Coordinates of C-alpha atoms in Angstrom, one line a residue:
Chain A
M1 CA 0.0 0.0 0.0
A2 CA 2.9 2.4 0.7
E3 CA 4.3 1.8 -2.7
A4 CA 0.9 2.4 -4.3
A5 CA 0.4 5.5 -2.3
A6 CA 3.8 6.9 -3.5
E7 CA 2.9 6.2 -7.1
I8 CA -0.5 7.8 -6.6
D9 CA 1.2 10.9 -5.1
Q10 CA 3.4 11.1 -8.1
A11 CA 0.3 11.0 -10.4
L12 CA -1.3 13.7 -8.3
E13 CA 1.8 15.9 -8.5
V14 CA 1.5 15.8 -12.3
L15 CA -2.3 16.2 -12.4
I16 CA -2.4 19.2 -10.0
P17 CA 0.8 21.0 -11.1
P18 CA 2.7 23.3 -8.8
P19 CA 1.1 26.7 -8.9
D20 CA 2.0 29.6 -11.1
G21 CA 0.1 32.8 -11.9
P22 CA -2.0 34.8 -9.6
E23 CA -4.4 32.0 -8.7
A24 CA -1.5 30.0 -7.2
K25 CA -3.3 29.9 -3.8
L26 CA -6.0 27.7 -5.2
F27 CA -3.6 25.1 -6.6
E28 CA -1.6 25.2 -3.4
A29 CA -4.7 24.4 -1.4
M30 CA -5.7 21.6 -3.8
R31 CA -2.2 20.1 -3.5
Y32 CA -2.2 20.5 0.3
A33 CA -5.5 18.6 0.5
T34 CA -4.5 15.7 -1.7
I35 CA -0.7 15.1 -1.9
G36 CA 1.2 13.3 0.8
G37 CA -1.5 12.1 3.0
G38 CA -4.1 9.4 3.6
K39 CA -4.0 5.7 3.3
R40 CA -5.0 5.7 -0.3
L41 CA -7.4 2.8 0.3
R42 CA -9.5 3.8 -2.7
G43 CA -6.6 4.4 -5.0
F44 CA -5.1 1.0 -4.0
M45 CA -8.4 -0.7 -4.8
V46 CA -8.3 0.9 -8.3
L47 CA -4.8 -0.2 -8.9
E48 CA -5.3 -3.8 -7.7
G49 CA -8.6 -4.1 -9.5
A50 CA -7.0 -2.8 -12.7
R51 CA -4.1 -5.2 -12.3
Q52 CA -6.5 -8.2 -12.4
F53 CA -7.4 -7.2 -16.0
G54 CA -4.0 -6.2 -17.3
V55 CA -4.9 -2.5 -17.5
A56 CA -2.0 -0.1 -18.4
R57 CA -0.5 1.2 -15.2
D58 CA -0.8 4.8 -16.3
A59 CA -4.5 4.5 -16.9
A60 CA -5.0 2.9 -13.5
L61 CA -2.9 5.6 -11.8
R62 CA -4.9 8.4 -13.4
T63 CA -8.1 6.8 -12.3
A64 CA -6.8 6.2 -8.8
A65 CA -5.7 9.8 -8.6
A66 CA -9.1 11.1 -9.8
I67 CA -10.9 9.1 -7.1
E68 CA -8.5 10.3 -4.4
M69 CA -9.1 13.9 -5.6
L70 CA -12.8 13.3 -5.2
H71 CA -12.3 11.8 -1.7
A72 CA -10.0 14.6 -0.7
Y73 CA -12.6 17.2 -1.8
S74 CA -15.2 15.5 0.4
L75 CA -12.9 15.7 3.4
V76 CA -12.2 19.4 2.9
H77 CA -15.9 20.2 2.7
D78 CA -16.8 17.9 5.6
D79 CA -14.2 19.6 7.8
L80 CA -15.7 23.1 7.2
P81 CA -16.9 25.1 10.2
C82 CA -20.6 24.8 9.0
M83 CA -20.2 21.0 8.7
D84 CA -18.1 18.9 11.1
D85 CA -15.9 21.9 12.1
D86 CA -12.6 19.9 12.3
E87 CA -9.2 21.4 12.8
L88 CA -7.0 18.3 12.2
R89 CA -6.9 16.0 9.2
R90 CA -4.2 13.5 8.2
G91 CA -2.1 14.9 11.0
K92 CA -2.1 18.5 9.9
P93 CA -4.4 21.5 10.0
T94 CA -7.5 21.2 7.9
V95 CA -7.6 23.3 4.7
H96 CA -9.8 26.1 6.1
K97 CA -7.4 26.3 9.0
A98 CA -4.2 26.3 6.9
F99 CA -5.7 28.7 4.3
D100 CA -9.2 30.1 4.9
E101 CA -12.8 29.1 4.5
A102 CA -13.4 30.5 1.0
T103 CA -10.2 28.8 -0.3
A104 CA -11.4 25.5 1.3
V105 CA -14.7 25.7 -0.4
L106 CA -13.1 26.6 -3.7
A107 CA -10.3 24.0 -3.5
G108 CA -13.0 21.3 -2.8
D109 CA -15.1 22.5 -5.7
A110 CA -12.0 22.5 -8.0
L111 CA -10.9 19.1 -6.9
Q112 CA -14.3 17.6 -7.8
A113 CA -14.2 19.2 -11.3
N114 CA -10.6 18.1 -11.8
A115 CA -11.5 14.5 -10.9
F116 CA -14.0 14.4 -13.8
Y117 CA -11.5 16.2 -16.0
V118 CA -9.0 13.5 -15.5
L119 CA -11.4 10.6 -16.0
S120 CA -12.8 12.2 -19.2
E121 CA -9.4 12.8 -20.9
A122 CA -8.3 10.5 -23.7
D123 CA -5.0 9.9 -21.8
T124 CA -7.0 7.9 -19.2
H125 CA -8.4 5.4 -21.7
A126 CA -8.5 5.1 -25.5
D127 CA -12.1 3.9 -25.4
P128 CA -14.5 6.9 -24.9
G129 CA -17.1 4.4 -23.7
V130 CA -14.8 3.5 -20.7
R131 CA -14.3 7.2 -20.0
A132 CA -18.0 8.0 -20.1
E133 CA -18.7 5.0 -17.8
L134 CA -16.0 6.2 -15.3
C135 CA -17.5 9.6 -15.2
R136 CA -21.0 8.2 -14.7
G137 CA -19.8 5.9 -11.9
L138 CA -18.0 8.7 -10.1
A139 CA -20.9 11.1 -10.5
R140 CA -23.3 8.6 -9.1
A141 CA -21.1 7.8 -6.1
A142 CA -20.5 11.5 -5.4
G143 CA -24.0 13.0 -5.9
P144 CA -27.2 13.2 -3.9
R145 CA -27.8 9.5 -4.0
G146 CA -24.2 8.9 -2.8
M147 CA -21.7 10.9 -0.8
C148 CA -23.7 14.2 -0.6
G149 CA -26.9 12.4 0.3
G150 CA -25.0 10.5 3.1
Q151 CA -23.5 13.7 4.5
M152 CA -26.9 15.3 4.5
L153 CA -28.3 12.3 6.5
D154 CA -25.4 12.6 8.9
M155 CA -26.1 16.3 9.5
L156 CA -29.8 15.7 9.9
A157 CA -29.3 12.8 12.4
E158 CA -27.0 15.0 14.5
E159 CA -29.5 17.9 14.4
A160 CA -32.5 15.6 15.3
G161 CA -30.6 14.2 18.3
E162 CA -32.6 11.0 18.1
P163 CA -30.9 7.7 17.8
L164 CA -31.0 6.0 14.4
E165 CA -31.8 2.4 14.0
E166 CA -29.3 -0.1 12.7
A167 CA -30.8 -0.1 9.1
E168 CA -30.7 3.7 9.0
I169 CA -27.1 3.8 10.1
G170 CA -26.3 1.3 7.4
R171 CA -27.9 3.3 4.7
L172 CA -26.3 6.5 5.9
Q173 CA -22.8 5.0 5.8
L174 CA -23.4 3.2 2.5
L175 CA -24.2 6.6 0.9
K176 CA -21.6 8.7 2.8
T177 CA -18.6 6.5 2.3
G178 CA -19.7 3.1 0.8
K179 CA -20.7 4.2 -2.7
L180 CA -17.3 5.8 -3.5
I181 CA -15.4 2.7 -2.1
E182 CA -17.7 0.5 -4.2
F183 CA -16.9 2.6 -7.3
A184 CA -13.1 2.5 -6.5
A185 CA -13.3 -1.3 -6.4
E186 CA -15.3 -1.4 -9.6
A187 CA -13.2 1.1 -11.5
G188 CA -10.4 -1.4 -12.4
A189 CA -13.0 -3.7 -13.9
I190 CA -14.5 -0.9 -15.9
L191 CA -11.0 0.1 -17.2
G192 CA -10.4 -3.6 -18.0
K193 CA -13.8 -3.9 -19.8
A194 CA -14.5 -6.9 -17.5
P195 CA -17.8 -8.9 -18.1
P196 CA -20.8 -7.7 -15.9
Q197 CA -20.6 -10.5 -13.4
L198 CA -17.0 -9.7 -12.6
R199 CA -17.8 -6.0 -12.4
H200 CA -20.6 -6.8 -9.9
A201 CA -18.3 -9.0 -7.9
F202 CA -15.8 -6.2 -7.5
A203 CA -18.6 -3.7 -6.6
A204 CA -19.9 -6.2 -4.0
Y205 CA -16.4 -6.6 -2.6
G206 CA -16.0 -2.7 -2.4
R207 CA -19.4 -2.4 -0.7
D208 CA -18.5 -4.9 2.0
V209 CA -15.0 -3.5 2.5
G210 CA -16.5 -0.1 2.7
A211 CA -19.0 -1.1 5.4
A212 CA -16.2 -2.9 7.4
F213 CA -13.9 0.1 7.0
Q214 CA -16.6 2.4 8.4
I215 CA -17.2 0.3 11.5
A216 CA -13.4 0.1 12.0
D217 CA -13.3 3.9 11.7
D218 CA -15.9 4.3 14.3
L219 CA -14.1 1.8 16.5
L220 CA -10.9 3.8 16.2
D221 CA -12.8 7.0 17.0
A222 CA -14.1 5.3 20.2
T223 CA -10.8 3.6 21.2
A224 CA -7.7 5.3 19.6
S225 CA -5.9 8.6 20.2
A226 CA -5.5 11.6 17.9
E227 CA -1.8 10.8 17.8
E228 CA -2.5 7.4 16.3
T229 CA -5.1 8.5 13.8
G230 CA -4.0 12.0 12.8
K231 CA -7.5 13.4 13.4
R232 CA -9.6 14.3 16.4
T233 CA -11.0 11.1 18.1
G234 CA -13.8 10.5 20.6
K235 CA -15.9 13.0 18.6
D236 CA -18.7 10.6 17.7
A237 CA -19.7 10.0 21.3
A238 CA -19.2 13.6 22.2
A239 CA -21.5 14.7 19.3
G240 CA -24.0 11.9 20.1
K241 CA -23.3 10.7 16.5
A242 CA -25.2 7.6 15.3
T243 CA -22.7 4.8 14.7
L244 CA -23.0 1.0 14.8
V245 CA -20.4 1.1 17.6
G246 CA -22.7 3.3 19.7
L247 CA -25.7 1.1 18.9
L248 CA -24.2 -2.4 19.2
G249 CA -21.3 -1.8 21.5
I250 CA -17.6 -2.5 20.8
P251 CA -17.5 -6.3 20.8
R252 CA -20.6 -6.8 18.5
A253 CA -19.5 -4.0 16.2
Q254 CA -16.0 -5.7 16.0
A255 CA -17.6 -9.0 15.1
Q256 CA -19.7 -7.5 12.4
A257 CA -16.7 -5.8 10.8
E258 CA -15.0 -9.2 10.8
R259 CA -18.0 -10.8 9.2
L260 CA -18.1 -8.1 6.5
A261 CA -14.4 -8.4 5.8
A262 CA -14.7 -12.2 5.3
Q263 CA -17.7 -11.7 3.1
A264 CA -15.8 -9.1 1.0
A265 CA -12.9 -11.5 0.4
G266 CA -15.4 -14.2 -0.6
H267 CA -16.7 -12.1 -3.6
L268 CA -13.3 -12.5 -5.2
D269 CA -13.2 -16.3 -5.0
A270 CA -13.4 -16.7 -8.8
L271 CA -10.1 -14.8 -9.2
G272 CA -7.9 -17.1 -7.1
E273 CA -4.5 -16.1 -5.8
R274 CA -4.3 -13.1 -8.1
A275 CA -6.7 -11.3 -5.8
D276 CA -4.8 -12.1 -2.6
L277 CA -3.8 -8.4 -2.0
L278 CA -7.4 -7.3 -2.3
R279 CA -8.3 -10.0 0.3
A280 CA -5.5 -8.8 2.5
L281 CA -6.9 -5.2 2.1
A282 CA -10.2 -6.4 3.5
R283 CA -8.4 -7.7 6.6
Y284 CA -6.3 -4.6 6.9
A285 CA -9.4 -2.4 6.8
I286 CA -10.5 -3.8 10.2
A287 CA -7.1 -4.4 11.8
R288 CA -5.5 -1.0 11.3
R289 CA -4.8 1.5 14.1
S290 CA -5.0 4.7 12.1
Chain V
M1 CA -36.0 32.5 -24.3
A2 CA -39.0 32.2 -22.0
E3 CA -40.1 29.1 -23.9
A4 CA -36.7 27.6 -23.7
A5 CA -36.5 28.5 -20.0
A6 CA -39.8 26.7 -19.4
E7 CA -38.6 23.6 -21.3
I8 CA -35.3 23.6 -19.3
D9 CA -37.3 23.9 -16.1
Q10 CA -39.3 20.8 -17.1
A11 CA -36.1 18.9 -17.7
L12 CA -34.7 20.0 -14.3
E13 CA -37.9 18.8 -12.7
V14 CA -37.3 15.3 -14.0
L15 CA -33.5 15.3 -13.4
I16 CA -33.8 16.5 -9.8
P17 CA -36.9 14.7 -8.7
P18 CA -39.1 15.9 -5.9
P19 CA -37.7 14.7 -2.6
D20 CA -38.6 11.5 -0.8
G21 CA -36.8 9.7 2.0
P22 CA -35.0 11.3 4.9
E23 CA -32.5 13.2 2.7
A24 CA -35.4 15.2 1.2
K25 CA -33.9 18.5 2.4
L26 CA -30.9 18.1 0.1
F27 CA -33.1 17.6 -3.0
E28 CA -35.3 20.5 -1.9
A29 CA -32.3 22.8 -1.7
M30 CA -31.1 21.6 -5.1
R31 CA -34.5 22.2 -6.6
Y32 CA -34.7 25.6 -4.9
A33 CA -31.4 26.6 -6.3
T34 CA -32.1 25.5 -9.9
I35 CA -35.8 25.4 -10.8
G36 CA -37.8 28.5 -11.7
G37 CA -35.2 31.1 -11.8
G38 CA -32.6 32.7 -13.9
K39 CA -32.5 33.8 -17.5
R40 CA -31.2 30.4 -18.8
L41 CA -28.7 32.2 -21.0
R42 CA -26.4 29.2 -21.0
G43 CA -29.2 26.7 -21.5
F44 CA -30.6 28.7 -24.4
M45 CA -27.2 28.7 -26.0
V46 CA -27.1 24.9 -25.8
L47 CA -30.6 24.5 -27.3
E48 CA -30.0 27.0 -30.1
G49 CA -26.5 25.6 -30.9
A50 CA -27.9 22.1 -31.0
R51 CA -30.7 23.2 -33.3
Q52 CA -28.2 24.2 -35.9
F53 CA -27.1 20.6 -36.2
G54 CA -30.4 18.8 -35.9
V55 CA -29.7 17.4 -32.5
A56 CA -32.6 15.6 -30.8
R57 CA -34.4 18.0 -28.5
D58 CA -34.2 15.7 -25.5
A59 CA -30.4 15.4 -25.8
A60 CA -30.1 19.2 -26.0
L61 CA -32.4 19.7 -23.1
R62 CA -30.5 17.3 -20.8
T63 CA -27.3 19.0 -21.7
A64 CA -28.8 22.5 -21.2
A65 CA -30.1 21.3 -17.8
A66 CA -26.7 20.0 -16.8
I67 CA -25.0 23.2 -17.6
E68 CA -27.7 25.2 -15.7
M69 CA -27.1 22.9 -12.7
L70 CA -23.4 23.6 -12.8
H71 CA -24.1 27.3 -13.1
A72 CA -26.6 27.2 -10.2
Y73 CA -24.1 25.4 -8.0
S74 CA -21.5 28.1 -8.6
L75 CA -24.1 30.8 -7.6
V76 CA -25.0 28.9 -4.4
H77 CA -21.3 28.6 -3.3
D78 CA -20.4 32.2 -4.4
D79 CA -23.3 33.5 -2.2
L80 CA -22.0 31.7 0.9
P81 CA -21.0 33.9 3.9
C82 CA -17.3 33.1 3.4
M83 CA -17.5 34.1 -0.2
D84 CA -19.6 37.1 -1.4
D85 CA -22.0 36.8 1.5
D86 CA -25.2 37.5 -0.5
E87 CA -28.8 37.3 0.8
L88 CA -30.7 37.7 -2.4
R89 CA -30.5 35.8 -5.6
R90 CA -33.0 35.6 -8.5
G91 CA -35.4 37.6 -6.4
K92 CA -35.5 35.2 -3.4
P93 CA -33.3 34.5 -0.4
T94 CA -30.1 32.7 -1.2
V95 CA -29.9 29.0 -0.4
H96 CA -27.9 29.4 2.9
K97 CA -30.5 31.9 4.0
A98 CA -33.6 29.8 3.0
F99 CA -32.0 26.6 4.4
D100 CA -28.6 26.8 6.2
E101 CA -25.0 27.0 5.3
A102 CA -24.2 23.3 5.5
T103 CA -27.1 22.5 3.2
A104 CA -26.0 25.2 0.8
V105 CA -22.5 23.7 0.6
L106 CA -23.9 20.2 0.1
A107 CA -26.6 21.2 -2.4
G108 CA -23.9 22.9 -4.5
D109 CA -21.6 19.9 -4.3
A110 CA -24.5 17.6 -5.3
L111 CA -25.5 19.8 -8.2
Q112 CA -22.0 19.7 -9.6
A113 CA -21.9 15.9 -9.4
N114 CA -25.4 15.6 -10.9
A115 CA -24.4 17.8 -13.9
F116 CA -21.7 15.2 -14.7
Y117 CA -24.1 12.4 -14.1
V118 CA -26.6 13.7 -16.6
L119 CA -23.9 14.4 -19.3
S120 CA -22.4 10.9 -18.9
E121 CA -25.7 9.0 -19.1
A122 CA -26.5 7.1 -22.3
D123 CA -29.9 9.0 -22.4
T124 CA -28.0 12.2 -23.3
H125 CA -26.3 10.8 -26.4
A126 CA -25.9 7.4 -27.9
D127 CA -22.3 8.0 -28.8
P128 CA -20.1 7.6 -25.7
G129 CA -17.4 9.8 -27.4
V130 CA -19.9 12.7 -27.3
R131 CA -20.7 12.0 -23.6
A132 CA -17.0 11.9 -22.7
E133 CA -16.3 15.1 -24.6
L134 CA -19.2 16.9 -22.9
C135 CA -17.9 15.8 -19.5
R136 CA -14.4 16.9 -20.4
G137 CA -15.6 20.3 -21.6
L138 CA -17.7 20.9 -18.5
A139 CA -14.9 19.8 -16.2
R140 CA -12.5 22.2 -17.8
A141 CA -14.9 25.1 -17.6
A142 CA -15.7 24.4 -14.0
G143 CA -12.3 23.6 -12.6
P144 CA -9.2 25.5 -11.4
R145 CA -8.5 26.8 -14.9
G146 CA -12.1 27.9 -15.3
M147 CA -14.8 29.0 -12.9
C148 CA -13.0 28.1 -9.6
G149 CA -9.8 29.8 -10.7
G150 CA -11.8 32.9 -11.6
Q151 CA -13.5 33.0 -8.3
M152 CA -10.2 32.6 -6.5
L153 CA -8.8 35.6 -8.5
D154 CA -11.9 37.6 -7.6
M155 CA -11.5 36.9 -3.9
L156 CA -7.7 37.7 -4.0
A157 CA -8.3 40.9 -5.9
E158 CA -10.8 42.0 -3.3
E159 CA -8.4 41.0 -0.4
A160 CA -5.5 42.9 -2.0
G161 CA -7.5 46.0 -2.4
E162 CA -5.2 47.1 -5.3
P163 CA -6.9 47.9 -8.6
L164 CA -6.4 45.3 -11.4
E165 CA -5.4 46.3 -14.9
E166 CA -7.7 45.8 -17.8
A167 CA -5.9 42.6 -19.0
E168 CA -6.2 41.1 -15.5
I169 CA -9.9 41.9 -15.2
G170 CA -10.4 40.3 -18.6
R171 CA -8.6 37.2 -17.6
L172 CA -10.5 37.0 -14.3
Q173 CA -13.9 37.3 -16.0
L174 CA -12.9 34.9 -18.8
L175 CA -12.2 32.3 -16.1
K176 CA -15.0 33.1 -13.7
T177 CA -17.9 33.2 -16.1
G178 CA -16.5 33.2 -19.7
K179 CA -15.4 29.6 -19.8
L180 CA -18.7 28.1 -18.9
I181 CA -20.6 30.3 -21.4
E182 CA -18.0 29.3 -24.0
F183 CA -18.7 25.7 -23.3
A184 CA -22.5 26.2 -23.4
A185 CA -22.1 27.7 -26.9
E186 CA -19.9 24.9 -28.0
A187 CA -22.0 22.1 -26.4
G188 CA -24.6 22.1 -29.2
A189 CA -21.8 21.6 -31.8
I190 CA -20.3 18.8 -29.7
L191 CA -23.8 17.1 -29.5
G192 CA -24.1 17.6 -33.3
K193 CA -20.6 16.2 -34.0
A194 CA -19.9 19.4 -35.9
P195 CA -16.5 19.8 -37.7
P196 CA -13.7 21.5 -35.7
Q197 CA -14.0 24.8 -37.4
L198 CA -17.7 25.2 -36.6
R199 CA -17.0 24.1 -33.0
H200 CA -14.4 26.8 -32.7
A201 CA -16.8 29.4 -34.2
F202 CA -19.4 28.5 -31.6
A203 CA -16.8 28.6 -28.8
A204 CA -15.5 32.0 -30.0
Y205 CA -19.1 33.3 -30.2
G206 CA -19.7 32.1 -26.6
R207 CA -16.4 33.7 -25.4
D208 CA -17.4 37.1 -26.8
V209 CA -21.0 36.9 -25.6
G210 CA -19.7 35.9 -22.2
A211 CA -17.4 38.9 -22.1
A212 CA -20.2 41.3 -23.3
F213 CA -22.6 39.7 -20.8
Q214 CA -20.2 40.3 -17.9
I215 CA -19.7 44.0 -18.7
A216 CA -23.5 44.3 -19.0
D217 CA -23.8 42.7 -15.6
D218 CA -21.3 45.1 -14.1
L219 CA -23.2 48.0 -15.8
L220 CA -26.4 46.8 -14.2
D221 CA -24.7 46.5 -10.8
A222 CA -23.7 50.2 -11.2
T223 CA -26.9 51.5 -12.6
A224 CA -29.9 49.3 -11.8
S225 CA -31.9 48.5 -8.7
A226 CA -32.3 45.3 -6.7
E227 CA -36.0 45.3 -7.7
E228 CA -35.0 45.2 -11.4
T229 CA -32.2 42.6 -11.1
G230 CA -33.5 40.3 -8.3
K231 CA -30.1 40.6 -6.5
R232 CA -28.3 43.2 -4.5
T233 CA -26.8 45.9 -6.7
G234 CA -24.2 48.6 -6.2
K235 CA -22.1 46.0 -4.4
D236 CA -19.1 46.1 -6.8
A237 CA -18.3 49.8 -6.0
A238 CA -19.1 49.2 -2.3
A239 CA -16.6 46.3 -2.2
G240 CA -14.1 48.1 -4.4
K241 CA -14.4 45.3 -6.8
A242 CA -12.3 45.3 -10.0
T243 CA -14.6 45.6 -13.0
L244 CA -14.2 47.1 -16.4
V245 CA -17.0 49.6 -15.6
G246 CA -14.9 50.9 -12.7
L247 CA -11.8 51.0 -14.7
L248 CA -13.1 52.5 -18.0
G249 CA -16.2 54.3 -16.8
I250 CA -19.8 53.7 -18.0
P251 CA -19.7 55.0 -21.6
R252 CA -16.5 53.3 -22.6
A253 CA -17.5 50.0 -20.9
Q254 CA -20.9 50.2 -22.8
A255 CA -19.1 50.8 -26.1
Q256 CA -16.8 47.8 -25.5
A257 CA -19.8 45.5 -24.7
E258 CA -21.4 46.6 -27.9
R259 CA -18.2 45.9 -29.8
L260 CA -18.0 42.4 -28.3
A261 CA -21.6 41.6 -29.0
A262 CA -21.1 42.6 -32.7
Q263 CA -18.0 40.5 -32.8
A264 CA -19.8 37.5 -31.3
A265 CA -22.5 37.7 -34.0
G266 CA -19.8 37.8 -36.7
H267 CA -18.5 34.4 -35.7
L268 CA -21.7 32.8 -36.9
D269 CA -21.7 34.4 -40.4
A270 CA -21.2 31.0 -42.0
L271 CA -24.5 29.8 -40.6
G272 CA -26.7 32.4 -42.3
E273 CA -30.2 33.1 -41.1
R274 CA -30.4 29.9 -39.1
A275 CA -28.3 31.6 -36.4
D276 CA -30.4 34.7 -36.1
L277 CA -31.7 33.9 -32.6
L278 CA -28.1 33.4 -31.4
R279 CA -27.2 36.8 -32.9
A280 CA -30.2 38.3 -31.2
L281 CA -29.0 36.8 -27.9
A282 CA -25.7 38.6 -28.3
R283 CA -27.6 41.9 -28.6
Y284 CA -29.9 40.9 -25.7
A285 CA -26.9 40.2 -23.5
I286 CA -26.0 43.9 -23.5
A287 CA -29.5 45.4 -23.7
R288 CA -31.2 43.7 -20.8
R289 CA -32.3 45.4 -17.6
S290 CA -32.1 42.4 -15.3

């Protein structure tokens, strides 16, 4: 994963060039938000998925970088004072703290646009059908029936102050983080023009890893320190936020994350040993300490 | 234009369906920001451009609606307290006033994603190459070398408090509003798979109309009332904002807008009478009072 993260960082360096001209501040903020941070879980999934189908490394890296841009934009906006109001992200000040609020809004907006720009460019794939499909998949994962819808549910739940039921929490998290992870897992199969049943297998893998990852995130929030995770912890309980950990308790939530990780790995049975790294990723998602 | 605006509104009604489910508030805010307001200058350009090439009405309407979604998102974010801090837009309270700040950020984000979703769907055009090209064009117009870059320049100029030179103002406005209007003018030709020289003619037309439109906007800000325009006026001078009107004075700015509108019309000479409505639009852009 560290190797993949370094390669993705190199791709981001090229795709968000160092600033020149009077609008330098915008490019600086975009680079600050994306380069040199994060686990690159989503990007790693793209690269490993694409490897199963012999996709050219450059195409896979551009796609991975685009999805990481989209993810980074969502973090920048989620951290805004009017949203979760966070000051620490990936071990450094959030974008609106390091720059200012207007720049954070704009950098997020520009990262979203740039993600689509990268996916739609001919350099990413010679087949325009693949490029259109990538744009469609990213747009669906990012829009009101994906990430934005999930963040809305999250804000509303916090406002209402009433505990959500297990199914509601599941839906919230599927939208907020699951859809993009699902797309990251599927993107390699799209790039490789895989048959529908394999595409669906990768999507199902992504969905389960995403759900397991989210529970693990909530477990870390409940049990780890800010030094370990690089972001403020204990904030879910403090905010009365609806999580499966809060609802089920730590041991049952842990068991469910393990069940989901095993189920994720099972979706890739047809691929044999080639998919071992993706199976390992499902285990890592729940074993990590940051 | 009123007919086209009504058709575009109908398309938006379908593409952003009335809300159901717990995330209703997000869809409501997206609809509030897009439906039933605005001149639909960009959408009208798409429809008229597409008509030149015999493009199916539904394809043109979807593309027009997508570009209007993108435009609406930019207004929602520009009006935020951390940006231009505006309370009135299209004659009604801005989204963060009618809802709240978090919802305004999210509705804008979701509208951007939705614009790309609409352009990338097979319903918009059977040819995936056209869909990929539309996504690429929109992403470039919206990103850091387009709208977001222009808004950054605008904020920085206001912060610096130093007057910009004419060329700097021109570049700021080309990025902030010109690039999207240019793409709106070009989109019909993309949908119609027009030869490059016609595509470029439409883009040049859009660039000039966009520049003329911006000067007209600044003239309205200097001379019209909020009742006429449906938004706060006199704010450029109050904010010491860099505009060509401030730099050249009203008569010379007016003359330049007229020159640009005539130049815009000239780009469409090859199309003959068919393009009369687009030529009339160039005149309207500078003659309007709202």
